[in-house]
């Protein structure tokens, strides 16, 4: 367990396929036992998060959904209302990596 050695909450960033390969319930149990308190799964749209939200809630893991500055307002409201914790705001448009400037 990583939790006793850290003074801050731990969130895990994972794509959906590894979660599905282990089984959603089993995956949640494994990360809970490791001390993880939050989970970001960037490749799952809101409409497909029901099982993830249910299993994460059962295991006291906060599921974090993403939104962007270009997300329509109604969709942002749907994302926010589906969550119990916080929303990850992707603050720049495009792919990650080295940049010479940041979009406004």
PDB file of C-alpha atoms in Angstrom:
ATOM      1  CA  UNK A   1       0.000   0.000   0.000  1.00  0.00           C
ATOM      2  CA  UNK A   2       1.346   3.412  -0.964  1.00  0.00           C
ATOM      3  CA  UNK A   3      -0.971   5.473   1.206  1.00  0.00           C
ATOM      4  CA  UNK A   4       0.914   5.300   4.547  1.00  0.00           C
ATOM      5  CA  UNK A   5       4.081   6.664   2.931  1.00  0.00           C
ATOM      6  CA  UNK A   6       2.435   9.674   1.278  1.00  0.00           C
ATOM      7  CA  UNK A   7       0.825  12.743   2.770  1.00  0.00           C
ATOM      8  CA  UNK A   8      -1.370  13.466  -0.255  1.00  0.00           C
ATOM      9  CA  UNK A   9      -4.120  11.533  -2.049  1.00  0.00           C
ATOM     10  CA  UNK A  10      -3.054   9.281  -4.919  1.00  0.00           C
ATOM     11  CA  UNK A  11      -4.924   9.246  -8.218  1.00  0.00           C
ATOM     12  CA  UNK A  12      -4.285   6.748 -10.980  1.00  0.00           C
ATOM     13  CA  UNK A  13      -4.394   7.595 -14.689  1.00  0.00           C
ATOM     14  CA  UNK A  14      -5.315   4.558 -16.800  1.00  0.00           C
ATOM     15  CA  UNK A  15      -6.822   3.859 -20.162  1.00  0.00           C
ATOM     16  CA  UNK A  16      -9.967   1.743 -20.181  1.00  0.00           C
ATOM     17  CA  UNK A  17      -8.582  -1.398 -21.831  1.00  0.00           C
ATOM     18  CA  UNK A  18      -6.371  -2.489 -18.868  1.00  0.00           C
ATOM     19  CA  UNK A  19      -9.354  -1.972 -16.570  1.00  0.00           C
ATOM     20  CA  UNK A  20     -11.579  -4.122 -18.784  1.00  0.00           C
ATOM     21  CA  UNK A  21      -8.891  -6.812 -19.079  1.00  0.00           C
ATOM     22  CA  UNK A  22      -8.806  -7.288 -15.295  1.00  0.00           C
ATOM     23  CA  UNK A  23     -12.516  -6.775 -14.820  1.00  0.00           C
ATOM     24  CA  UNK A  24     -13.869  -3.480 -13.511  1.00  0.00           C
ATOM     25  CA  UNK A  25     -14.734  -4.734 -10.020  1.00  0.00           C
ATOM     26  CA  UNK A  26     -11.430  -6.564  -9.579  1.00  0.00           C
ATOM     27  CA  UNK A  27      -9.475  -3.555 -10.873  1.00  0.00           C
ATOM     28  CA  UNK A  28     -11.206  -1.251  -8.373  1.00  0.00           C
ATOM     29  CA  UNK A  29     -10.435  -3.638  -5.517  1.00  0.00           C
ATOM     30  CA  UNK A  30      -6.767  -3.866  -6.535  1.00  0.00           C
ATOM     31  CA  UNK A  31      -6.251  -0.111  -6.717  1.00  0.00           C
ATOM     32  CA  UNK A  32      -8.224   0.472  -3.513  1.00  0.00           C
ATOM     33  CA  UNK A  33      -6.004  -2.041  -1.711  1.00  0.00           C
ATOM     34  CA  UNK A  34      -2.957  -0.177  -3.094  1.00  0.00           C
ATOM     35  CA  UNK A  35      -4.209   3.056  -1.526  1.00  0.00           C
ATOM     36  CA  UNK A  36      -5.444   4.782  -4.670  1.00  0.00           C
ATOM     37  CA  UNK A  37      -8.192   7.323  -3.984  1.00  0.00           C
ATOM     38  CA  UNK A  38      -8.880   8.735  -7.447  1.00  0.00           C
ATOM     39  CA  UNK A  39      -9.100   7.377 -10.972  1.00  0.00           C
ATOM     40  CA  UNK A  40      -8.811   9.189 -14.318  1.00  0.00           C
ATOM     41  CA  UNK A  41      -9.847   7.201 -17.411  1.00  0.00           C
ATOM     42  CA  UNK A  42      -9.493   9.656 -20.305  1.00  0.00           C
ATOM     43  CA  UNK A  43     -10.767   7.429 -23.103  1.00  0.00           C
ATOM     44  CA  UNK A  44     -14.232   6.730 -21.673  1.00  0.00           C
ATOM     45  CA  UNK A  45     -16.957   9.223 -22.607  1.00  0.00           C
ATOM     46  CA  UNK A  46     -19.557  10.244 -20.043  1.00  0.00           C
ATOM     47  CA  UNK A  47     -22.221   8.065 -21.651  1.00  0.00           C
ATOM     48  CA  UNK A  48     -20.154   4.941 -20.942  1.00  0.00           C
ATOM     49  CA  UNK A  49     -19.124   5.660 -17.340  1.00  0.00           C
ATOM     50  CA  UNK A  50     -22.108   4.263 -15.450  1.00  0.00           C
ATOM     51  CA  UNK A  51     -20.430   0.995 -14.424  1.00  0.00           C
ATOM     52  CA  UNK A  52     -17.153   2.765 -13.646  1.00  0.00           C
ATOM     53  CA  UNK A  53     -18.970   5.312 -11.481  1.00  0.00           C
ATOM     54  CA  UNK A  54     -20.870   2.575  -9.643  1.00  0.00           C
ATOM     55  CA  UNK A  55     -17.791   0.411  -8.999  1.00  0.00           C
ATOM     56  CA  UNK A  56     -15.587   3.342  -8.024  1.00  0.00           C
ATOM     57  CA  UNK A  57     -18.233   4.590  -5.599  1.00  0.00           C
ATOM     58  CA  UNK A  58     -18.521   1.125  -4.000  1.00  0.00           C
ATOM     59  CA  UNK A  59     -14.756   1.186  -3.423  1.00  0.00           C
ATOM     60  CA  UNK A  60     -14.514   4.806  -2.213  1.00  0.00           C
ATOM     61  CA  UNK A  61     -12.501   5.788  -5.275  1.00  0.00           C
ATOM     62  CA  UNK A  62     -13.234   9.130  -6.846  1.00  0.00           C
ATOM     63  CA  UNK A  63     -13.770   8.830 -10.606  1.00  0.00           C
ATOM     64  CA  UNK A  64     -12.503  11.974 -12.315  1.00  0.00           C
ATOM     65  CA  UNK A  65     -13.986  12.915 -15.691  1.00  0.00           C
ATOM     66  CA  UNK A  66     -12.442  15.294 -18.180  1.00  0.00           C
ATOM     67  CA  UNK A  67     -13.745  18.389 -19.888  1.00  0.00           C
ATOM     68  CA  UNK A  68     -12.119  20.965 -22.148  1.00  0.00           C
ATOM     69  CA  UNK A  69     -12.582  24.664 -22.917  1.00  0.00           C
ATOM     70  CA  UNK A  70     -14.251  23.599 -26.179  1.00  0.00           C
ATOM     71  CA  UNK A  71     -16.764  21.236 -24.530  1.00  0.00           C
ATOM     72  CA  UNK A  72     -20.312  22.547 -25.049  1.00  0.00           C
ATOM     73  CA  UNK A  73     -21.810  24.066 -21.888  1.00  0.00           C
ATOM     74  CA  UNK A  74     -24.692  21.557 -21.677  1.00  0.00           C
ATOM     75  CA  UNK A  75     -22.232  18.662 -21.861  1.00  0.00           C
ATOM     76  CA  UNK A  76     -20.023  20.265 -19.195  1.00  0.00           C
ATOM     77  CA  UNK A  77     -23.054  20.506 -16.923  1.00  0.00           C
ATOM     78  CA  UNK A  78     -23.835  16.811 -17.534  1.00  0.00           C
ATOM     79  CA  UNK A  79     -20.263  15.832 -16.695  1.00  0.00           C
ATOM     80  CA  UNK A  80     -20.233  17.918 -13.509  1.00  0.00           C
ATOM     81  CA  UNK A  81     -23.603  16.594 -12.333  1.00  0.00           C
ATOM     82  CA  UNK A  82     -22.468  12.972 -12.845  1.00  0.00           C
ATOM     83  CA  UNK A  83     -19.553  13.346 -10.439  1.00  0.00           C
ATOM     84  CA  UNK A  84     -19.159  13.488  -6.693  1.00  0.00           C
ATOM     85  CA  UNK A  85     -15.699  15.046  -6.720  1.00  0.00           C
ATOM     86  CA  UNK A  86     -13.802  17.206  -9.114  1.00  0.00           C
ATOM     87  CA  UNK A  87     -13.520  17.549 -12.873  1.00  0.00           C
ATOM     88  CA  UNK A  88     -10.202  17.533 -14.705  1.00  0.00           C
ATOM     89  CA  UNK A  89     -10.079  20.529 -17.039  1.00  0.00           C
ATOM     90  CA  UNK A  90      -7.843  19.837 -20.015  1.00  0.00           C
ATOM     91  CA  UNK A  91      -6.485  23.336 -20.392  1.00  0.00           C
ATOM     92  CA  UNK A  92      -4.871  23.199 -23.799  1.00  0.00           C
ATOM     93  CA  UNK A  93      -6.084  22.027 -27.186  1.00  0.00           C
ATOM     94  CA  UNK A  94      -4.038  19.392 -29.006  1.00  0.00           C
ATOM     95  CA  UNK A  95      -1.665  16.639 -28.026  1.00  0.00           C
ATOM     96  CA  UNK A  96       0.731  16.681 -25.099  1.00  0.00           C
ATOM     97  CA  UNK A  97       4.434  17.288 -25.486  1.00  0.00           C
ATOM     98  CA  UNK A  98       6.942  20.054 -25.959  1.00  0.00           C
ATOM     99  CA  UNK A  99       5.563  23.389 -27.172  1.00  0.00           C
ATOM    100  CA  UNK A 100       6.988  26.735 -28.041  1.00  0.00           C
ATOM    101  CA  UNK A 101       3.802  28.493 -26.871  1.00  0.00           C
ATOM    102  CA  UNK A 102       0.498  27.733 -25.158  1.00  0.00           C
ATOM    103  CA  UNK A 103      -2.915  28.460 -26.681  1.00  0.00           C
ATOM    104  CA  UNK A 104      -4.967  31.107 -24.886  1.00  0.00           C
TER     105      UNK A 104
END
